[in-house]
CSV table of N, CA and C in Angstrom, one decimal:
chain,number,residue,atom,x,y,z
A,1405,UNK,N,0.8,-1.2,0.0
A,1405,UNK,CA,0.0,0.0,0.0
A,1405,UNK,C,0.9,1.2,0.0
A,1406,UNK,N,0.6,2.2,-0.8
A,1406,UNK,CA,1.3,3.5,-0.9
A,1406,UNK,C,0.4,4.6,-0.5
A,1407,UNK,N,1.0,5.5,0.4
A,1407,UNK,CA,0.3,6.7,0.9
A,1407,UNK,C,1.0,7.9,0.3
A,1408,UNK,N,0.3,8.7,-0.3
A,1408,UNK,CA,0.9,10.0,-0.9
A,1408,UNK,C,0.6,11.1,0.1
A,1409,UNK,N,1.7,11.7,0.7
A,1409,UNK,CA,1.5,12.7,1.7
A,1409,UNK,C,0.9,14.0,1.1
A,1410,UNK,N,-0.1,14.5,1.8
A,1410,UNK,CA,-0.7,15.8,1.4
A,1410,UNK,C,-0.1,16.9,2.2
A,1411,UNK,N,-0.1,16.7,3.5
A,1411,UNK,CA,0.3,17.8,4.4
A,1411,UNK,C,1.0,17.2,5.6
A,1412,UNK,N,2.0,17.8,6.1
A,1412,UNK,CA,2.7,17.4,7.3
A,1412,UNK,C,3.1,18.7,8.1
A,1413,UNK,N,3.0,18.6,9.4
A,1413,UNK,CA,3.5,19.6,10.3
A,1413,UNK,C,4.3,19.0,11.5
A,1414,UNK,N,5.3,19.7,11.9
A,1414,UNK,CA,6.1,19.3,13.0
A,1414,UNK,C,6.2,20.4,14.0
A,1415,UNK,N,6.0,20.2,15.2
A,1415,UNK,CA,6.2,21.2,16.2
A,1415,UNK,C,7.1,20.7,17.3
A,1416,UNK,N,8.2,21.4,17.5
A,1416,UNK,CA,9.2,21.0,18.5
A,1416,UNK,C,8.9,21.7,19.8
A,1417,UNK,N,8.7,20.9,20.9
A,1417,UNK,CA,8.4,21.5,22.2
A,1417,UNK,C,9.5,21.1,23.2
A,1418,UNK,N,10.4,22.1,23.4
A,1418,UNK,CA,11.5,21.7,24.3
A,1418,UNK,C,11.2,21.9,25.8
A,1419,UNK,N,11.8,21.1,26.6
A,1419,UNK,CA,11.7,21.3,28.1
A,1419,UNK,C,13.1,21.1,28.7
A,1420,UNK,N,13.3,21.8,29.8
A,1420,UNK,CA,14.5,21.7,30.5
A,1420,UNK,C,14.2,21.7,32.0
A,1421,UNK,N,14.4,20.5,32.6
A,1421,UNK,CA,14.1,20.3,34.0
A,1421,UNK,C,15.3,19.6,34.7
A,1422,UNK,N,15.8,20.2,35.8
A,1422,UNK,CA,16.9,19.6,36.5
A,1422,UNK,C,18.1,19.3,35.7
A,1423,UNK,N,18.4,20.2,34.7
A,1423,UNK,CA,19.5,20.0,33.8
A,1423,UNK,C,19.3,19.0,32.7
A,1424,UNK,N,18.1,18.4,32.6
A,1424,UNK,CA,17.9,17.4,31.6
A,1424,UNK,C,17.2,18.1,30.4
A,1425,UNK,N,17.8,18.0,29.3
A,1425,UNK,CA,17.3,18.6,28.0
A,1425,UNK,C,16.4,17.6,27.3
A,1426,UNK,N,15.1,17.9,27.1
A,1426,UNK,CA,14.2,17.0,26.5
A,1426,UNK,C,13.4,17.8,25.4
A,1427,UNK,N,13.0,17.1,24.4
A,1427,UNK,CA,12.2,17.7,23.3
A,1427,UNK,C,11.1,16.8,22.9
A,1428,UNK,N,9.9,17.3,22.7
A,1428,UNK,CA,8.8,16.6,22.2
A,1428,UNK,C,8.5,17.0,20.7
A,1429,UNK,N,8.5,16.1,19.8
A,1429,UNK,CA,8.3,16.3,18.4
A,1429,UNK,C,6.8,15.9,18.1
A,1430,UNK,N,5.9,16.9,18.0
A,1430,UNK,CA,4.5,16.6,17.7
A,1430,UNK,C,4.4,16.7,16.2
A,1431,UNK,N,4.0,15.6,15.6
A,1431,UNK,CA,4.0,15.5,14.1
A,1431,UNK,C,2.6,15.1,13.7
A,1432,UNK,N,2.0,15.8,12.8
A,1432,UNK,CA,0.8,15.4,12.2
A,1432,UNK,C,1.0,15.3,10.7
A,1433,UNK,N,0.3,14.3,10.1
A,1433,UNK,CA,0.4,14.1,8.7
A,1433,UNK,C,-0.9,13.6,8.1
A,1434,UNK,N,-1.1,14.0,6.9
A,1434,UNK,CA,-2.3,13.6,6.2
A,1434,UNK,C,-1.9,13.1,4.8
A,1435,UNK,N,-2.6,12.1,4.3
A,1435,UNK,CA,-2.3,11.5,3.0
A,1435,UNK,C,-3.4,10.8,2.3
A,1436,UNK,N,-3.2,10.5,1.1
A,1436,UNK,CA,-4.1,9.8,0.3
A,1436,UNK,C,-3.5,8.4,-0.1
A,1437,UNK,N,-4.3,7.4,0.0
A,1437,UNK,CA,-3.9,6.1,-0.5
A,1437,UNK,C,-3.9,6.1,-2.0
A,1438,UNK,N,-2.7,5.9,-2.6
A,1438,UNK,CA,-2.6,6.0,-4.1
A,1438,UNK,C,-2.5,4.6,-4.7
A,1439,UNK,N,-2.1,3.6,-3.9
A,1439,UNK,CA,-1.9,2.3,-4.5
A,1439,UNK,C,-2.2,1.3,-3.4
A,1440,UNK,N,-3.0,0.3,-3.7
A,1440,UNK,CA,-3.3,-0.8,-2.8
A,1440,UNK,C,-3.1,-2.1,-3.4
A,1441,UNK,N,-2.0,-2.7,-3.0
A,1441,UNK,CA,-1.6,-4.0,-3.6
A,1441,UNK,C,-2.0,-5.1,-2.6
A,1442,UNK,N,-2.8,-4.8,-1.6
A,1442,UNK,CA,-3.2,-5.8,-0.6
A,1442,UNK,C,-4.6,-6.2,-0.9
A,1443,UNK,N,-5.1,-7.1,0.0
A,1443,UNK,CA,-6.6,-7.5,-0.2
A,1443,UNK,C,-7.4,-6.7,0.9
A,1444,UNK,N,-6.9,-5.6,1.4
A,1444,UNK,CA,-7.7,-4.8,2.3
A,1444,UNK,C,-8.6,-3.8,1.6
A,1445,UNK,N,-9.8,-3.7,2.2
A,1445,UNK,CA,-10.8,-2.7,1.6
A,1445,UNK,C,-10.6,-1.4,2.4
A,1446,UNK,N,-9.9,-0.5,1.7
A,1446,UNK,CA,-9.5,0.8,2.4
A,1446,UNK,C,-10.7,1.7,2.5
A,1447,UNK,N,-11.9,1.4,2.0
A,1447,UNK,CA,-13.1,2.2,2.2
A,1447,UNK,C,-13.7,1.9,3.6
A,1448,UNK,N,-13.2,0.8,4.2
A,1448,UNK,CA,-13.7,0.4,5.6
A,1448,UNK,C,-13.0,1.3,6.6
A,1449,UNK,N,-13.8,2.0,7.5
A,1449,UNK,CA,-13.2,2.8,8.5
A,1449,UNK,C,-12.2,2.1,9.4
A,1450,UNK,N,-12.5,0.8,9.7
A,1450,UNK,CA,-11.6,0.0,10.6
A,1450,UNK,C,-10.3,-0.2,9.9
A,1451,UNK,N,-10.3,-0.5,8.6
A,1451,UNK,CA,-9.1,-0.7,7.9
A,1451,UNK,C,-8.3,0.6,7.7
A,1452,UNK,N,-9.0,1.7,7.5
A,1452,UNK,CA,-8.4,3.0,7.4
A,1452,UNK,C,-7.6,3.3,8.7
A,1453,UNK,N,-8.2,3.1,9.9
A,1453,UNK,CA,-7.6,3.3,11.2
A,1453,UNK,C,-6.4,2.4,11.3
A,1454,UNK,N,-6.5,1.2,10.9
A,1454,UNK,CA,-5.3,0.3,10.9
A,1454,UNK,C,-4.2,0.8,10.1
A,1455,UNK,N,-4.5,1.2,8.9
A,1455,UNK,CA,-3.5,1.8,8.0
A,1455,UNK,C,-2.8,3.0,8.7
A,1456,UNK,N,-3.6,3.9,9.3
A,1456,UNK,CA,-3.1,5.1,9.9
A,1456,UNK,C,-2.1,4.7,11.0
A,1457,UNK,N,-2.5,3.7,11.8
A,1457,UNK,CA,-1.6,3.2,12.9
A,1457,UNK,C,-0.3,2.7,12.4
A,1458,UNK,N,-0.4,1.9,11.3
A,1458,UNK,CA,0.8,1.3,10.7
A,1458,UNK,C,1.7,2.4,10.1
A,1459,UNK,N,1.1,3.4,9.5
A,1459,UNK,CA,1.9,4.5,8.9
A,1459,UNK,C,2.6,5.3,10.1
A,1460,UNK,N,1.9,5.5,11.2
A,1460,UNK,CA,2.5,6.2,12.3
A,1460,UNK,C,3.7,5.4,12.9
A,1461,UNK,N,3.6,4.1,13.0
A,1461,UNK,CA,4.7,3.2,13.4
A,1461,UNK,C,5.9,3.3,12.5
A,1462,UNK,N,5.6,3.3,11.2
A,1462,UNK,CA,6.7,3.4,10.2
A,1462,UNK,C,7.4,4.7,10.3
A,1463,UNK,N,6.6,5.8,10.4
A,1463,UNK,CA,7.2,7.1,10.4
A,1463,UNK,C,8.1,7.2,11.7
A,1464,UNK,N,7.6,6.8,12.8
A,1464,UNK,CA,8.3,6.8,14.1
A,1464,UNK,C,9.6,6.0,14.0
A,1465,UNK,N,9.5,4.9,13.4
A,1465,UNK,CA,10.7,4.0,13.2
A,1465,UNK,C,11.8,4.8,12.4
A,1466,UNK,N,11.4,5.4,11.3
A,1466,UNK,CA,12.3,6.1,10.4
A,1466,UNK,C,12.9,7.3,11.1
A,1467,UNK,N,12.1,8.0,11.9
A,1467,UNK,CA,12.6,9.2,12.6
A,1467,UNK,C,13.6,8.8,13.6
A,1468,UNK,N,13.3,7.7,14.4
A,1468,UNK,CA,14.3,7.2,15.4
A,1468,UNK,C,15.6,6.8,14.7
A,1469,UNK,N,15.5,6.1,13.6
A,1469,UNK,CA,16.7,5.7,12.9
A,1469,UNK,C,17.5,7.0,12.5
A,1470,UNK,N,16.9,8.0,12.0
A,1470,UNK,CA,17.5,9.2,11.6
A,1470,UNK,C,18.1,9.9,12.8
A,1471,UNK,N,17.4,10.0,13.9
A,1471,UNK,CA,17.9,10.6,15.1
A,1471,UNK,C,19.1,10.0,15.6
A,1472,UNK,N,19.1,8.7,15.6
A,1472,UNK,CA,20.3,7.9,16.1
A,1472,UNK,C,21.5,8.2,15.2
A,1473,UNK,N,21.3,8.3,13.9
A,1473,UNK,CA,22.4,8.5,13.0
A,1473,UNK,C,22.9,9.9,13.1
A,1474,UNK,N,22.0,10.9,13.1
A,1474,UNK,CA,22.5,12.3,13.1
A,1474,UNK,C,23.0,12.8,14.5
A,1475,UNK,N,22.3,12.4,15.5
A,1475,UNK,CA,22.6,12.9,16.9
A,1475,UNK,C,23.9,12.2,17.4
A,1476,UNK,N,24.0,10.9,17.3
A,1476,UNK,CA,25.1,10.2,17.8
A,1476,UNK,C,26.2,9.9,16.8
A,1477,UNK,N,25.8,9.4,15.6
A,1477,UNK,CA,26.8,9.1,14.6
A,1477,UNK,C,27.5,10.3,14.1
A,1478,UNK,N,26.8,11.3,13.6
A,1478,UNK,CA,27.3,12.4,13.0
A,1478,UNK,C,27.5,13.6,13.9
A,1479,UNK,N,26.7,13.6,15.0
A,1479,UNK,CA,26.7,14.7,16.0
A,1479,UNK,C,26.3,16.0,15.3
A,1480,UNK,N,25.2,15.9,14.6
A,1480,UNK,CA,24.7,17.1,13.9
A,1480,UNK,C,23.3,17.4,14.3
A,1481,UNK,N,22.9,18.6,14.5
A,1481,UNK,CA,21.6,19.0,14.9
A,1481,UNK,C,20.8,19.3,13.6
A,1482,UNK,N,20.5,18.2,12.9
A,1482,UNK,CA,19.8,18.4,11.6
A,1482,UNK,C,18.3,18.7,11.8
A,1483,UNK,N,17.7,18.6,13.0
A,1483,UNK,CA,16.3,18.8,13.2
A,1483,UNK,C,16.0,20.1,13.8
A,1484,UNK,N,17.0,20.9,14.1
A,1484,UNK,CA,16.8,22.2,14.6
A,1484,UNK,C,16.5,22.3,16.1
A,1485,UNK,N,16.9,21.3,16.9
A,1485,UNK,CA,16.6,21.3,18.3
A,1485,UNK,C,17.2,22.6,19.0
A,1486,UNK,N,18.4,23.0,18.6
A,1486,UNK,CA,19.1,24.1,19.2
A,1486,UNK,C,18.2,25.4,19.0
A,1487,UNK,N,17.7,25.6,17.9
A,1487,UNK,CA,16.8,26.8,17.7
A,1487,UNK,C,15.6,26.7,18.6
A,1488,UNK,N,15.0,25.6,18.8
A,1488,UNK,CA,13.8,25.4,19.7
A,1488,UNK,C,14.2,25.7,21.1
A,1489,UNK,N,15.3,25.2,21.6
A,1489,UNK,CA,15.8,25.5,22.9
A,1489,UNK,C,16.2,27.0,23.1
A,1490,UNK,N,16.8,27.5,22.1
A,1490,UNK,CA,17.2,28.9,22.1
A,1490,UNK,C,16.0,29.9,22.2
A,1491,UNK,N,14.9,29.6,21.5
A,1491,UNK,CA,13.7,30.4,21.6
A,1491,UNK,C,13.1,30.3,23.0
A,1492,UNK,N,13.0,29.1,23.5
A,1492,UNK,CA,12.2,28.9,24.8
A,1492,UNK,C,13.1,29.2,26.0
A,1493,UNK,N,14.4,28.9,26.0
A,1493,UNK,CA,15.3,29.1,27.1
A,1493,UNK,C,16.5,29.9,26.7
A,1494,UNK,N,16.4,31.1,26.4
A,1494,UNK,CA,17.5,31.9,25.9
A,1494,UNK,C,18.7,32.0,26.9
A,1495,UNK,N,18.4,32.1,28.2
A,1495,UNK,CA,19.5,32.3,29.2
A,1495,UNK,C,20.3,31.0,29.3
A,1496,UNK,N,19.5,29.9,29.4
A,1496,UNK,CA,20.2,28.6,29.5
A,1496,UNK,C,21.0,28.2,28.3
A,1497,UNK,N,20.4,28.6,27.1
A,1497,UNK,CA,21.0,28.3,25.8
A,1497,UNK,C,22.3,29.1,25.7
A,1498,UNK,N,22.4,30.3,26.2
A,1498,UNK,CA,23.6,31.1,26.1
A,1498,UNK,C,24.8,30.4,26.8
A,1499,UNK,N,24.4,29.7,27.9
A,1499,UNK,CA,25.5,29.0,28.7
A,1499,UNK,C,26.0,27.7,28.0
A,1500,UNK,N,25.2,27.1,27.1
A,1500,UNK,CA,25.7,25.9,26.5
A,1500,UNK,C,25.9,26.0,25.0
A,1501,UNK,N,25.7,27.1,24.4
A,1501,UNK,CA,25.7,27.2,22.9
A,1501,UNK,C,27.1,26.8,22.4
A,1502,UNK,N,28.2,27.1,23.1
A,1502,UNK,CA,29.5,26.8,22.6
A,1502,UNK,C,29.9,25.4,22.8
A,1503,UNK,N,29.1,24.6,23.5
A,1503,UNK,CA,29.4,23.2,23.6
A,1503,UNK,C,28.1,22.3,23.4
A,1504,UNK,N,27.2,22.8,22.6
A,1504,UNK,CA,26.0,22.2,22.2
A,1504,UNK,C,26.2,20.8,21.7
A,1505,UNK,N,27.3,20.6,21.0
A,1505,UNK,CA,27.7,19.3,20.4
A,1505,UNK,C,27.9,18.2,21.5
A,1506,UNK,N,28.2,18.6,22.7
A,1506,UNK,CA,28.3,17.6,23.8
A,1506,UNK,C,27.0,17.3,24.4
A,1507,UNK,N,26.1,18.2,24.4
A,1507,UNK,CA,24.7,18.1,25.0
A,1507,UNK,C,23.8,17.3,24.0
A,1508,UNK,N,23.9,17.6,22.7
A,1508,UNK,CA,23.0,17.1,21.7
A,1508,UNK,C,22.8,15.6,21.8
A,1509,UNK,N,23.8,14.8,21.9
A,1509,UNK,CA,23.6,13.3,21.9
A,1509,UNK,C,22.8,12.8,23.1
A,1510,UNK,N,22.7,13.6,24.2
A,1510,UNK,CA,22.0,13.2,25.4
A,1510,UNK,C,20.6,13.8,25.5
A,1511,UNK,N,20.2,14.7,24.5
A,1511,UNK,CA,18.8,15.2,24.5
A,1511,UNK,C,17.8,14.1,24.3
A,1512,UNK,N,16.9,14.0,25.2
A,1512,UNK,CA,15.9,13.0,25.1
A,1512,UNK,C,14.8,13.4,24.2
A,1513,UNK,N,14.5,12.6,23.2
A,1513,UNK,CA,13.5,13.0,22.2
A,1513,UNK,C,12.3,12.0,22.3
A,1514,UNK,N,11.1,12.6,22.4
A,1514,UNK,CA,9.9,11.9,22.4
A,1514,UNK,C,9.1,12.3,21.1
A,1515,UNK,N,8.5,11.3,20.5
A,1515,UNK,CA,7.8,11.5,19.2
A,1515,UNK,C,6.4,11.2,19.4
A,1516,UNK,N,5.5,12.1,19.0
A,1516,UNK,CA,4.1,12.0,19.1
A,1516,UNK,C,3.6,12.2,17.7
A,1517,UNK,N,3.0,11.1,17.1
A,1517,UNK,CA,2.6,11.2,15.7
A,1517,UNK,C,1.1,10.9,15.5
A,1518,UNK,N,0.5,11.7,14.7
A,1518,UNK,CA,-0.9,11.5,14.4
A,1518,UNK,C,-1.0,11.5,12.9
A,1519,UNK,N,-1.5,10.4,12.3
A,1519,UNK,CA,-1.6,10.4,10.8
A,1519,UNK,C,-3.1,10.2,10.5
A,1520,UNK,N,-3.5,10.8,9.4
A,1520,UNK,CA,-4.9,10.7,8.9
A,1520,UNK,C,-4.9,10.4,7.4
A,1521,UNK,N,-5.7,9.4,7.1
A,1521,UNK,CA,-5.9,9.1,5.7
A,1521,UNK,C,-7.1,9.9,5.3
A,1522,UNK,N,-6.9,11.0,4.5
A,1522,UNK,CA,-8.0,11.8,4.1
A,1522,UNK,C,-8.8,11.3,3.0
A,1523,UNK,N,-8.2,10.6,2.0
A,1523,UNK,CA,-8.9,10.0,0.9
A,1523,UNK,C,-8.3,8.6,0.7
A,1524,UNK,N,-9.2,7.6,0.7
A,1524,UNK,CA,-8.7,6.3,0.6
A,1524,UNK,C,-8.4,5.8,-0.9
A,1525,UNK,N,-8.4,6.7,-1.8
A,1525,UNK,CA,-8.1,6.4,-3.2
A,1525,UNK,C,-9.3,6.4,-4.1
A,1526,UNK,N,-9.1,5.9,-5.3
A,1526,UNK,CA,-10.2,6.0,-6.3
A,1526,UNK,C,-11.0,4.8,-6.4
A,1527,UNK,N,-10.6,3.6,-5.9
A,1527,UNK,CA,-11.4,2.4,-6.0
A,1527,UNK,C,-11.4,1.6,-4.7
A,1528,UNK,N,-12.5,0.9,-4.6
A,1528,UNK,CA,-12.6,0.1,-3.4
A,1528,UNK,C,-11.9,-1.3,-3.6
A,1529,UNK,N,-11.7,-1.7,-4.8
A,1529,UNK,CA,-11.0,-2.9,-5.1
A,1529,UNK,C,-9.5,-2.8,-5.2
A,1530,UNK,N,-8.8,-3.5,-4.4
A,1530,UNK,CA,-7.3,-3.4,-4.4
A,1530,UNK,C,-6.8,-3.7,-5.8
A,1531,UNK,N,-5.7,-3.0,-6.2
A,1531,UNK,CA,-5.2,-3.2,-7.5
A,1531,UNK,C,-4.7,-4.6,-7.7
A,1532,UNK,N,-5.0,-5.1,-8.9
A,1532,UNK,CA,-4.5,-6.4,-9.3
A,1532,UNK,C,-5.3,-7.6,-8.8
A,1533,UNK,N,-6.4,-7.3,-8.0
A,1533,UNK,CA,-7.2,-8.4,-7.5
A,1533,UNK,C,-8.6,-8.3,-8.2
A,1534,UNK,N,-9.2,-9.4,-8.4
A,1534,UNK,CA,-10.5,-9.4,-9.1
A,1534,UNK,C,-11.6,-9.1,-8.0
A,1535,UNK,N,-12.6,-8.4,-8.5
A,1535,UNK,CA,-13.7,-8.2,-7.5
A,1535,UNK,C,-14.5,-9.5,-7.3
A,1536,UNK,N,-15.0,-9.6,-6.0
A,1536,UNK,CA,-15.8,-10.8,-5.7
A,1536,UNK,C,-17.2,-10.5,-6.2
A,1537,UNK,N,-17.8,-11.5,-6.7
A,1537,UNK,CA,-19.2,-11.3,-7.2
A,1537,UNK,C,-20.1,-12.1,-6.5
């Protein structure tokens, strides 16, 4: 099954408590099913909910892989966490900005994803399968 993204938004919400740097990434996405090679009827609301949950898991997995690679492997702030902390905690940020690269690998990241299938596609019959009569 292929989902064509229509709209995505990401909001980074930083928190700093007891010297612990944390960030919540709130992600929303909407998409249209453009290809269905399964035997699932995407016009069914139960199936649509299942697809949304599966897409959320997939996105979260990919983000976690990327985070691991850029935070720890490359030690790069590719997601703009520094900017989010700088905006919300300017005084604390000014103390760590010169050694942000030592703090970044320890920033705890929580991901909250909500995905919606806005349009299930053009047909109720999965591609390549014959309709039951």
